[in-house]
Amino acid sequence: MSRFDELRDELIVRDRKGPDLYNRILVVSAFGGLTDLLLEHKKTGDPGVYAKFAHASGGPGWQAALEKVEEAMVEAHSRLLTHGADRDTANAFVRERVDGARNCLIDLQRLCSYGHFRLAEHMLHIRELLSGLGESHSAMTATLMLQRAGVDARLVDLSGWRDQTERTLDERLRHGLEGVDPATEMPIVTGYAQCAEGLMREFDRGYSEVTFSRLAALTGAREAIIHKEFHLSSADPRSVGADRVRKLGRTNYDVADQLSNMGMEAIHPDAAKTLRQANVPLRVTNAFEPDDPGTLIDDEPAETPGVEIVTGIDIVALELFEQDMVGVKGYDAKILEVLTRNDVRIVSKVSNANTITHYVDASLRVMRRVEKDLEKIYPASSVSCRPMSMVAAIGRDLKGLAVLQRGLTAIAEAGMYAVGATQGPRNVDVHFILDRDQLEPVVKALHAELIENAGNETLKVA
C-alpha cells in the first residue's frame, strides 16, 4: 500500500478507459507496519495498542500507542495523496476512527473496573475493532486516489464501524456490495470484515485473504489475483540470489498448502480451500511487473515430476523419551493437548518405539512452559527442546526423483550434516532437519542440486 500510487498508474489504471477499467473488485490490507502498531509486531512481539491495553491495568501506555498509530496513518496517506482536499478528507477520517476507538476503550476500561465485568471477555472484540482501523484507512486512501485519477471507485467498508447489526461473513459481504455495480464502478473493499463468526478468532491476522477468497467465491470471479512485491519463486531470492531463482509459473493448491505449513504463505490455507471448492483459480503476481502473468495456482497435476520450490523455517524440536512408552497408547494425545493449550503450531513430527518428536513453530519461552507441563504428566520421561531448522523441497509430483537421497548427498557435499530427514508417501515434499545456523546454506545447496541442476524445463516458465 505504501506504493499505491505506482499500483494505480501501472497496474490498475494504466491505459484503460471506460468499461475496461471495471469488472474488478479490489481488496486491500493495511499499510505496512500499521497492524503491528495496532496489535503487536508480528515477528518481534513488541506490543502495540492491543497488547498494551491488555496489560494496562488502567495505565496510559495504550493511549500513547494509539496516538502513534494516528500519526503513522496520517504520515502514510500524506505521502500518497497529492491534493489538499483529499488529505483533509483522509485526516478527518483517521481522526474520527481513532477518537472513536479511544473512547470505546476508555469506556470499556471504566466498565471493567466493576467486579461484574471482565476485560478478558471483550479482548477478542477489541482486537477486531483495532484491526479494522488499518484496513478502513487504507481502503479510504485507495478510494480517494482512484477517484482523483478519474476512476469511479467506491469504498466498501466491511469493518462494521458503528453498525449494530449482527451479520455472518457472507451476509456482511452481500450487504457491503448492495447497490454496487462492478461493471461501472470499482469497489475498494476492506480486508477485514466484522462478522458473527469472528474472523480473528479463527484466522487471526490471516483474515484479509479469507475475506478476499470468500468474496471471489460469492461473486463467481473468473480469477482471484494476489498482487505481491515479488514473484512466487523457487526460493527466496535474498538467500539464493535473484539471478538463480525461477518463477514457478504454474503450481497447484497442494503445493500452496505445503508452503503455508512452512510459514511461506502464498495464501492462507482456509482461503485456498474456499477458492478450490468454488473452482476459482488463484494467480500470484508481482504487482510491479504488470505485464508478467505471474504464477497460476489451480488443481491441475504436474505434467512431469519436478521440485518446484526449496524453502526453510526455524523450528524447535520437542522430544519426549520414555522407555515404558512401547505398546502404550495415549502419549501422543497428551502431548497434543499440551501443545494446543499453549497455542503451539506443529510443522511436522516423527516417532519410534519410545520417542516422540514434534517439530514446532514456537518460541523457546513458550516451549519451556510446554516442557514443564509434560514433565508433570510424565514424571519418568526425559523432555527436551532444541532450536533447529527445517528445509523442505516441494513440488506437485516428486515421484522417481530420489529427492531424499540427492538432498542428503548435496548437504553432505556442501560440508553440512542433516540431523534427520523425512518423506511422505504422497510425494509432494521432503523435509531435512538441521542445526539452526545451517538453514540458508542448505537452502542454497538443495536449490542448486534439485532445481538449478535438475534440467526440469517445466519449472522454467517465462
PDB file of N, CA and C in Angstrom, residues 304-392:
ATOM      1  N   THR A 304       5.129 -33.161 -15.620  1.00  0.00           N
ATOM      2  CA  THR A 304       6.277 -34.033 -15.354  1.00  0.00           C
ATOM      3  C   THR A 304       6.720 -33.822 -13.915  1.00  0.00           C
ATOM      4  N   PRO A 305       7.318 -34.837 -13.269  1.00  0.00           N
ATOM      5  CA  PRO A 305       7.803 -34.669 -11.895  1.00  0.00           C
ATOM      6  C   PRO A 305       8.883 -33.596 -11.814  1.00  0.00           C
ATOM      7  N   GLY A 306       8.945 -32.907 -10.693  1.00  0.00           N
ATOM      8  CA  GLY A 306       9.978 -31.899 -10.504  1.00  0.00           C
ATOM      9  C   GLY A 306       9.841 -31.177  -9.192  1.00  0.00           C
ATOM     10  N   VAL A 307      10.958 -30.824  -8.582  1.00  0.00           N
ATOM     11  CA  VAL A 307      10.963 -29.964  -7.397  1.00  0.00           C
ATOM     12  C   VAL A 307      10.689 -28.540  -7.874  1.00  0.00           C
ATOM     13  N   GLU A 308       9.735 -27.876  -7.249  1.00  0.00           N
ATOM     14  CA  GLU A 308       9.355 -26.532  -7.674  1.00  0.00           C
ATOM     15  C   GLU A 308       9.903 -25.446  -6.762  1.00  0.00           C
ATOM     16  N   ILE A 309      10.072 -25.769  -5.482  1.00  0.00           N
ATOM     17  CA  ILE A 309      10.498 -24.725  -4.549  1.00  0.00           C
ATOM     18  C   ILE A 309      11.251 -25.345  -3.382  1.00  0.00           C
ATOM     19  N   VAL A 310      12.250 -24.628  -2.902  1.00  0.00           N
ATOM     20  CA  VAL A 310      13.003 -25.015  -1.703  1.00  0.00           C
ATOM     21  C   VAL A 310      12.876 -23.870  -0.711  1.00  0.00           C
ATOM     22  N   THR A 311      12.410 -24.179   0.477  1.00  0.00           N
ATOM     23  CA  THR A 311      12.204 -23.139   1.481  1.00  0.00           C
ATOM     24  C   THR A 311      12.489 -23.704   2.865  1.00  0.00           C
ATOM     25  N   GLY A 312      12.703 -22.828   3.833  1.00  0.00           N
ATOM     26  CA  GLY A 312      13.038 -23.288   5.174  1.00  0.00           C
ATOM     27  C   GLY A 312      12.391 -22.459   6.255  1.00  0.00           C
ATOM     28  N   ILE A 313      12.426 -23.002   7.469  1.00  0.00           N
ATOM     29  CA  ILE A 313      11.824 -22.335   8.616  1.00  0.00           C
ATOM     30  C   ILE A 313      12.586 -22.722   9.878  1.00  0.00           C
ATOM     31  N   ASP A 314      12.746 -21.771  10.789  1.00  0.00           N
ATOM     32  CA  ASP A 314      13.310 -22.081  12.102  1.00  0.00           C
ATOM     33  C   ASP A 314      12.261 -22.811  12.926  1.00  0.00           C
ATOM     34  N   ILE A 315      12.655 -23.880  13.578  1.00  0.00           N
ATOM     35  CA  ILE A 315      11.732 -24.675  14.375  1.00  0.00           C
ATOM     36  C   ILE A 315      12.353 -24.985  15.734  1.00  0.00           C
ATOM     37  N   VAL A 316      11.553 -25.576  16.595  1.00  0.00           N
ATOM     38  CA  VAL A 316      12.039 -26.139  17.852  1.00  0.00           C
ATOM     39  C   VAL A 316      11.668 -27.614  17.844  1.00  0.00           C
ATOM     40  N   ALA A 317      12.641 -28.480  18.134  1.00  0.00           N
ATOM     41  CA  ALA A 317      12.381 -29.917  18.214  1.00  0.00           C
ATOM     42  C   ALA A 317      12.018 -30.260  19.653  1.00  0.00           C
ATOM     43  N   LEU A 318      10.784 -30.645  19.875  1.00  0.00           N
ATOM     44  CA  LEU A 318      10.309 -31.076  21.193  1.00  0.00           C
ATOM     45  C   LEU A 318      10.360 -32.599  21.238  1.00  0.00           C
ATOM     46  N   GLU A 319      11.241 -33.130  22.067  1.00  0.00           N
ATOM     47  CA  GLU A 319      11.438 -34.577  22.124  1.00  0.00           C
ATOM     48  C   GLU A 319      11.020 -35.106  23.489  1.00  0.00           C
ATOM     49  N   LEU A 320      10.161 -36.113  23.478  1.00  0.00           N
ATOM     50  CA  LEU A 320       9.765 -36.798  24.707  1.00  0.00           C
ATOM     51  C   LEU A 320      10.194 -38.253  24.597  1.00  0.00           C
ATOM     52  N   PHE A 321      11.082 -38.679  25.518  1.00  0.00           N
ATOM     53  CA  PHE A 321      11.568 -40.056  25.551  1.00  0.00           C
ATOM     54  C   PHE A 321      11.128 -40.709  26.852  1.00  0.00           C
ATOM     55  N   GLU A 322      10.558 -41.894  26.724  1.00  0.00           N
ATOM     56  CA  GLU A 322      10.238 -42.695  27.914  1.00  0.00           C
ATOM     57  C   GLU A 322      10.334 -44.164  27.546  1.00  0.00           C
ATOM     58  N   GLN A 323      11.135 -44.896  28.298  1.00  0.00           N
ATOM     59  CA  GLN A 323      11.386 -46.298  27.990  1.00  0.00           C
ATOM     60  C   GLN A 323      10.120 -47.137  28.012  1.00  0.00           C
ATOM     61  N   ASP A 324       9.170 -46.776  28.897  1.00  0.00           N
ATOM     62  CA  ASP A 324       7.949 -47.568  29.048  1.00  0.00           C
ATOM     63  C   ASP A 324       6.872 -47.209  28.022  1.00  0.00           C
ATOM     64  N   MET A 325       7.201 -46.386  27.049  1.00  0.00           N
ATOM     65  CA  MET A 325       6.212 -45.959  26.057  1.00  0.00           C
ATOM     66  C   MET A 325       5.795 -47.089  25.119  1.00  0.00           C
ATOM     67  N   VAL A 326       6.666 -48.070  24.917  1.00  0.00           N
ATOM     68  CA  VAL A 326       6.420 -49.122  23.931  1.00  0.00           C
ATOM     69  C   VAL A 326       5.096 -49.829  24.212  1.00  0.00           C
ATOM     70  N   GLY A 327       4.221 -49.835  23.214  1.00  0.00           N
ATOM     71  CA  GLY A 327       2.953 -50.549  23.320  1.00  0.00           C
ATOM     72  C   GLY A 327       1.873 -49.843  24.101  1.00  0.00           C
ATOM     73  N   VAL A 328       2.171 -48.661  24.666  1.00  0.00           N
ATOM     74  CA  VAL A 328       1.189 -47.921  25.469  1.00  0.00           C
ATOM     75  C   VAL A 328       0.580 -46.810  24.614  1.00  0.00           C
ATOM     76  N   LYS A 329      -0.734 -46.735  24.607  1.00  0.00           N
ATOM     77  CA  LYS A 329      -1.428 -45.713  23.831  1.00  0.00           C
ATOM     78  C   LYS A 329      -1.665 -44.451  24.666  1.00  0.00           C
ATOM     79  N   GLY A 330      -1.790 -43.331  23.986  1.00  0.00           N
ATOM     80  CA  GLY A 330      -2.191 -42.097  24.659  1.00  0.00           C
ATOM     81  C   GLY A 330      -1.103 -41.068  24.851  1.00  0.00           C
ATOM     82  N   TYR A 331       0.174 -41.450  24.660  1.00  0.00           N
ATOM     83  CA  TYR A 331       1.251 -40.486  24.854  1.00  0.00           C
ATOM     84  C   TYR A 331       1.111 -39.288  23.919  1.00  0.00           C
ATOM     85  N   ASP A 332       0.925 -39.590  22.643  1.00  0.00           N
ATOM     86  CA  ASP A 332       0.843 -38.506  21.674  1.00  0.00           C
ATOM     87  C   ASP A 332      -0.371 -37.621  21.919  1.00  0.00           C
ATOM     88  N   ALA A 333      -1.484 -38.218  22.344  1.00  0.00           N
ATOM     89  CA  ALA A 333      -2.694 -37.433  22.612  1.00  0.00           C
ATOM     90  C   ALA A 333      -2.452 -36.409  23.714  1.00  0.00           C
ATOM     91  N   LYS A 334      -1.735 -36.817  24.758  1.00  0.00           N
ATOM     92  CA  LYS A 334      -1.448 -35.889  25.858  1.00  0.00           C
ATOM     93  C   LYS A 334      -0.519 -34.767  25.404  1.00  0.00           C
ATOM     94  N   ILE A 335       0.463 -35.118  24.583  1.00  0.00           N
ATOM     95  CA  ILE A 335       1.371 -34.088  24.064  1.00  0.00           C
ATOM     96  C   ILE A 335       0.590 -33.080  23.235  1.00  0.00           C
ATOM     97  N   LEU A 336      -0.310 -33.562  22.388  1.00  0.00           N
ATOM     98  CA  LEU A 336      -1.107 -32.675  21.546  1.00  0.00           C
ATOM     99  C   LEU A 336      -1.981 -31.754  22.385  1.00  0.00           C
ATOM    100  N   GLU A 337      -2.529 -32.265  23.489  1.00  0.00           N
ATOM    101  CA  GLU A 337      -3.334 -31.430  24.383  1.00  0.00           C
ATOM    102  C   GLU A 337      -2.511 -30.281  24.940  1.00  0.00           C
ATOM    103  N   VAL A 338      -1.279 -30.565  25.363  1.00  0.00           N
ATOM    104  CA  VAL A 338      -0.405 -29.531  25.929  1.00  0.00           C
ATOM    105  C   VAL A 338      -0.024 -28.509  24.866  1.00  0.00           C
ATOM    106  N   LEU A 339       0.318 -28.981  23.665  1.00  0.00           N
ATOM    107  CA  LEU A 339       0.686 -28.058  22.592  1.00  0.00           C
ATOM    108  C   LEU A 339      -0.495 -27.174  22.195  1.00  0.00           C
ATOM    109  N   THR A 340      -1.681 -27.750  22.146  1.00  0.00           N
ATOM    110  CA  THR A 340      -2.872 -26.972  21.797  1.00  0.00           C
ATOM    111  C   THR A 340      -3.153 -25.923  22.861  1.00  0.00           C
ATOM    112  N   ARG A 341      -3.041 -26.303  24.123  1.00  0.00           N
ATOM    113  CA  ARG A 341      -3.300 -25.374  25.219  1.00  0.00           C
ATOM    114  C   ARG A 341      -2.334 -24.187  25.200  1.00  0.00           C
ATOM    115  N   ASN A 342      -1.116 -24.422  24.723  1.00  0.00           N
ATOM    116  CA  ASN A 342      -0.115 -23.348  24.666  1.00  0.00           C
ATOM    117  C   ASN A 342      -0.048 -22.688  23.285  1.00  0.00           C
ATOM    118  N   ASP A 343      -1.019 -23.017  22.408  1.00  0.00           N
ATOM    119  CA  ASP A 343      -1.137 -22.398  21.095  1.00  0.00           C
ATOM    120  C   ASP A 343       0.147 -22.563  20.280  1.00  0.00           C
ATOM    121  N   VAL A 344       0.658 -23.790  20.243  1.00  0.00           N
ATOM    122  CA  VAL A 344       1.887 -24.105  19.511  1.00  0.00           C
ATOM    123  C   VAL A 344       1.525 -24.788  18.200  1.00  0.00           C
ATOM    124  N   ARG A 345       2.086 -24.297  17.108  1.00  0.00           N
ATOM    125  CA  ARG A 345       1.799 -24.867  15.788  1.00  0.00           C
ATOM    126  C   ARG A 345       2.797 -25.967  15.452  1.00  0.00           C
ATOM    127  N   ILE A 346       2.279 -27.121  15.072  1.00  0.00           N
ATOM    128  CA  ILE A 346       3.114 -28.258  14.706  1.00  0.00           C
ATOM    129  C   ILE A 346       3.405 -28.190  13.209  1.00  0.00           C
ATOM    130  N   VAL A 347       4.681 -28.272  12.858  1.00  0.00           N
ATOM    131  CA  VAL A 347       5.084 -28.290  11.458  1.00  0.00           C
ATOM    132  C   VAL A 347       5.181 -29.726  10.955  1.00  0.00           C
ATOM    133  N   SER A 348       5.766 -30.597  11.780  1.00  0.00           N
ATOM    134  CA  SER A 348       5.916 -31.993  11.403  1.00  0.00           C
ATOM    135  C   SER A 348       6.226 -32.792  12.667  1.00  0.00           C
ATOM    136  N   LYS A 349       6.221 -34.121  12.568  1.00  0.00           N
ATOM    137  CA  LYS A 349       6.589 -34.941  13.726  1.00  0.00           C
ATOM    138  C   LYS A 349       7.077 -36.305  13.260  1.00  0.00           C
ATOM    139  N   VAL A 350       7.875 -36.954  14.113  1.00  0.00           N
ATOM    140  CA  VAL A 350       8.342 -38.313  13.880  1.00  0.00           C
ATOM    141  C   VAL A 350       8.287 -39.051  15.214  1.00  0.00           C
ATOM    142  N   SER A 351       8.230 -40.368  15.145  1.00  0.00           N
ATOM    143  CA  SER A 351       8.206 -41.152  16.389  1.00  0.00           C
ATOM    144  C   SER A 351       8.800 -42.524  16.129  1.00  0.00           C
ATOM    145  N   ASN A 352       9.271 -43.158  17.224  1.00  0.00           N
ATOM    146  CA  ASN A 352       9.674 -44.560  17.167  1.00  0.00           C
ATOM    147  C   ASN A 352       9.139 -45.258  18.414  1.00  0.00           C
ATOM    148  N   ALA A 353       9.725 -46.346  18.819  1.00  0.00           N
ATOM    149  CA  ALA A 353       9.159 -47.155  19.896  1.00  0.00           C
ATOM    150  C   ALA A 353       9.036 -46.409  21.218  1.00  0.00           C
ATOM    151  N   ASN A 354      10.007 -45.567  21.538  1.00  0.00           N
ATOM    152  CA  ASN A 354       9.987 -44.919  22.852  1.00  0.00           C
ATOM    153  C   ASN A 354      10.234 -43.416  22.808  1.00  0.00           C
ATOM    154  N   THR A 355      10.155 -42.826  21.618  1.00  0.00           N
ATOM    155  CA  THR A 355      10.411 -41.386  21.481  1.00  0.00           C
ATOM    156  C   THR A 355       9.409 -40.762  20.521  1.00  0.00           C
ATOM    157  N   ILE A 356       8.876 -39.610  20.899  1.00  0.00           N
ATOM    158  CA  ILE A 356       8.024 -38.822  20.019  1.00  0.00           C
ATOM    159  C   ILE A 356       8.640 -37.436  19.891  1.00  0.00           C
ATOM    160  N   THR A 357       8.897 -37.016  18.658  1.00  0.00           N
ATOM    161  CA  THR A 357       9.500 -35.698  18.412  1.00  0.00           C
ATOM    162  C   THR A 357       8.554 -34.862  17.567  1.00  0.00           C
ATOM    163  N   HIS A 358       8.172 -33.714  18.085  1.00  0.00           N
ATOM    164  CA  HIS A 358       7.362 -32.756  17.334  1.00  0.00           C
ATOM    165  C   HIS A 358       8.251 -31.590  16.919  1.00  0.00           C
ATOM    166  N   TYR A 359       8.233 -31.262  15.642  1.00  0.00           N
ATOM    167  CA  TYR A 359       8.919 -30.078  15.146  1.00  0.00           C
ATOM    168  C   TYR A 359       7.891 -28.954  15.089  1.00  0.00           C
ATOM    169  N   VAL A 360       8.106 -27.923  15.895  1.00  0.00           N
ATOM    170  CA  VAL A 360       7.067 -26.914  16.096  1.00  0.00           C
ATOM    171  C   VAL A 360       7.584 -25.516  15.776  1.00  0.00           C
ATOM    172  N   ASP A 361       6.646 -24.650  15.468  1.00  0.00           N
ATOM    173  CA  ASP A 361       6.929 -23.242  15.193  1.00  0.00           C
ATOM    174  C   ASP A 361       6.515 -22.444  16.419  1.00  0.00           C
ATOM    175  N   ALA A 362       7.461 -22.195  17.315  1.00  0.00           N
ATOM    176  CA  ALA A 362       7.162 -21.508  18.579  1.00  0.00           C
ATOM    177  C   ALA A 362       8.458 -20.966  19.165  1.00  0.00           C
ATOM    178  N   SER A 363       8.309 -20.056  20.119  1.00  0.00           N
ATOM    179  CA  SER A 363       9.481 -19.501  20.797  1.00  0.00           C
ATOM    180  C   SER A 363       9.945 -20.457  21.890  1.00  0.00           C
ATOM    181  N   LEU A 364      11.229 -20.352  22.256  1.00  0.00           N
ATOM    182  CA  LEU A 364      11.748 -21.191  23.337  1.00  0.00           C
ATOM    183  C   LEU A 364      11.070 -20.867  24.660  1.00  0.00           C
ATOM    184  N   ARG A 365      10.650 -19.621  24.824  1.00  0.00           N
ATOM    185  CA  ARG A 365       9.962 -19.236  26.059  1.00  0.00           C
ATOM    186  C   ARG A 365       8.671 -20.029  26.226  1.00  0.00           C
ATOM    187  N   VAL A 366       7.906 -20.127  25.152  1.00  0.00           N
ATOM    188  CA  VAL A 366       6.667 -20.902  25.197  1.00  0.00           C
ATOM    189  C   VAL A 366       6.972 -22.387  25.399  1.00  0.00           C
ATOM    190  N   MET A 367       8.031 -22.868  24.753  1.00  0.00           N
ATOM    191  CA  MET A 367       8.349 -24.288  24.844  1.00  0.00           C
ATOM    192  C   MET A 367       8.838 -24.685  26.230  1.00  0.00           C
ATOM    193  N   ARG A 368       9.373 -23.750  26.981  1.00  0.00           N
ATOM    194  CA  ARG A 368       9.751 -24.064  28.372  1.00  0.00           C
ATOM    195  C   ARG A 368       8.501 -24.391  29.186  1.00  0.00           C
ATOM    196  N   ARG A 369       7.407 -23.672  28.916  1.00  0.00           N
ATOM    197  CA  ARG A 369       6.150 -23.978  29.593  1.00  0.00           C
ATOM    198  C   ARG A 369       5.652 -25.363  29.186  1.00  0.00           C
ATOM    199  N   VAL A 370       5.786 -25.660  27.905  1.00  0.00           N
ATOM    200  CA  VAL A 370       5.362 -26.974  27.417  1.00  0.00           C
ATOM    201  C   VAL A 370       6.172 -28.084  28.091  1.00  0.00           C
ATOM    202  N   GLU A 371       7.483 -27.886  28.213  1.00  0.00           N
ATOM    203  CA  GLU A 371       8.340 -28.864  28.887  1.00  0.00           C
ATOM    204  C   GLU A 371       7.856 -29.144  30.303  1.00  0.00           C
ATOM    205  N   LYS A 372       7.590 -28.085  31.045  1.00  0.00           N
ATOM    206  CA  LYS A 372       7.157 -28.253  32.432  1.00  0.00           C
ATOM    207  C   LYS A 372       5.832 -28.981  32.519  1.00  0.00           C
ATOM    208  N   ASP A 373       4.903 -28.655  31.614  1.00  0.00           N
ATOM    209  CA  ASP A 373       3.604 -29.329  31.615  1.00  0.00           C
ATOM    210  C   ASP A 373       3.760 -30.819  31.341  1.00  0.00           C
ATOM    211  N   LEU A 374       4.625 -31.162  30.388  1.00  0.00           N
ATOM    212  CA  LEU A 374       4.803 -32.571  30.038  1.00  0.00           C
ATOM    213  C   LEU A 374       5.529 -33.335  31.133  1.00  0.00           C
ATOM    214  N   GLU A 375       6.466 -32.676  31.813  1.00  0.00           N
ATOM    215  CA  GLU A 375       7.181 -33.337  32.916  1.00  0.00           C
ATOM    216  C   GLU A 375       6.253 -33.664  34.075  1.00  0.00           C
ATOM    217  N   LYS A 376       5.214 -32.841  34.264  1.00  0.00           N
ATOM    218  CA  LYS A 376       4.229 -33.139  35.299  1.00  0.00           C
ATOM    219  C   LYS A 376       3.383 -34.353  34.915  1.00  0.00           C
ATOM    220  N   ILE A 377       3.037 -34.444  33.622  1.00  0.00           N
ATOM    221  CA  ILE A 377       2.195 -35.548  33.151  1.00  0.00           C
ATOM    222  C   ILE A 377       2.994 -36.851  33.098  1.00  0.00           C
ATOM    223  N   TYR A 378       4.263 -36.755  32.638  1.00  0.00           N
ATOM    224  CA  TYR A 378       5.118 -37.935  32.505  1.00  0.00           C
ATOM    225  C   TYR A 378       6.400 -37.728  33.324  1.00  0.00           C
ATOM    226  N   PRO A 379       6.321 -37.881  34.644  1.00  0.00           N
ATOM    227  CA  PRO A 379       7.485 -37.597  35.505  1.00  0.00           C
ATOM    228  C   PRO A 379       8.682 -38.503  35.244  1.00  0.00           C
ATOM    229  N   ALA A 380       8.463 -39.685  34.667  1.00  0.00           N
ATOM    230  CA  ALA A 380       9.573 -40.606  34.411  1.00  0.00           C
ATOM    231  C   ALA A 380      10.220 -40.372  33.050  1.00  0.00           C
ATOM    232  N   SER A 381       9.685 -39.419  32.300  1.00  0.00           N
ATOM    233  CA  SER A 381      10.188 -39.197  30.941  1.00  0.00           C
ATOM    234  C   SER A 381      11.346 -38.205  30.917  1.00  0.00           C
ATOM    235  N   SER A 382      11.989 -38.156  29.781  1.00  0.00           N
ATOM    236  CA  SER A 382      13.001 -37.131  29.520  1.00  0.00           C
ATOM    237  C   SER A 382      12.450 -36.225  28.424  1.00  0.00           C
ATOM    238  N   VAL A 383      12.248 -34.946  28.745  1.00  0.00           N
ATOM    239  CA  VAL A 383      11.681 -33.985  27.800  1.00  0.00           C
ATOM    240  C   VAL A 383      12.728 -32.928  27.486  1.00  0.00           C
ATOM    241  N   SER A 384      12.917 -32.649  26.202  1.00  0.00           N
ATOM    242  CA  SER A 384      13.914 -31.644  25.824  1.00  0.00           C
ATOM    243  C   SER A 384      13.424 -30.825  24.646  1.00  0.00           C
ATOM    244  N   CYS A 385      13.928 -29.598  24.550  1.00  0.00           N
ATOM    245  CA  CYS A 385      13.642 -28.706  23.425  1.00  0.00           C
ATOM    246  C   CYS A 385      14.966 -28.252  22.827  1.00  0.00           C
ATOM    247  N   ARG A 386      15.032 -28.250  21.514  1.00  0.00           N
ATOM    248  CA  ARG A 386      16.272 -27.880  20.839  1.00  0.00           C
ATOM    249  C   ARG A 386      15.957 -27.005  19.640  1.00  0.00           C
ATOM    250  N   PRO A 387      16.529 -25.799  19.577  1.00  0.00           N
ATOM    251  CA  PRO A 387      16.300 -24.946  18.403  1.00  0.00           C
ATOM    252  C   PRO A 387      16.974 -25.544  17.169  1.00  0.00           C
ATOM    253  N   MET A 388      16.198 -25.671  16.091  1.00  0.00           N
ATOM    254  CA  MET A 388      16.719 -26.266  14.866  1.00  0.00           C
ATOM    255  C   MET A 388      16.108 -25.558  13.667  1.00  0.00           C
ATOM    256  N   SER A 389      16.379 -26.072  12.488  1.00  0.00           N
ATOM    257  CA  SER A 389      15.765 -25.556  11.262  1.00  0.00           C
ATOM    258  C   SER A 389      15.242 -26.721  10.438  1.00  0.00           C
ATOM    259  N   MET A 390      14.265 -26.423   9.612  1.00  0.00           N
ATOM    260  CA  MET A 390      13.752 -27.411   8.670  1.00  0.00           C
ATOM    261  C   MET A 390      13.766 -26.794   7.280  1.00  0.00           C
ATOM    262  N   VAL A 391      14.288 -27.525   6.318  1.00  0.00           N
ATOM    263  CA  VAL A 391      14.274 -27.105   4.921  1.00  0.00           C
ATOM    264  C   VAL A 391      13.450 -28.124   4.148  1.00  0.00           C
ATOM    265  N   ALA A 392      12.551 -27.642   3.309  1.00  0.00           N
ATOM    266  CA  ALA A 392      11.664 -28.518   2.547  1.00  0.00           C
ATOM    267  C   ALA A 392      11.868 -28.328   1.059  1.00  0.00           C
TER     268      ALA A 392
END
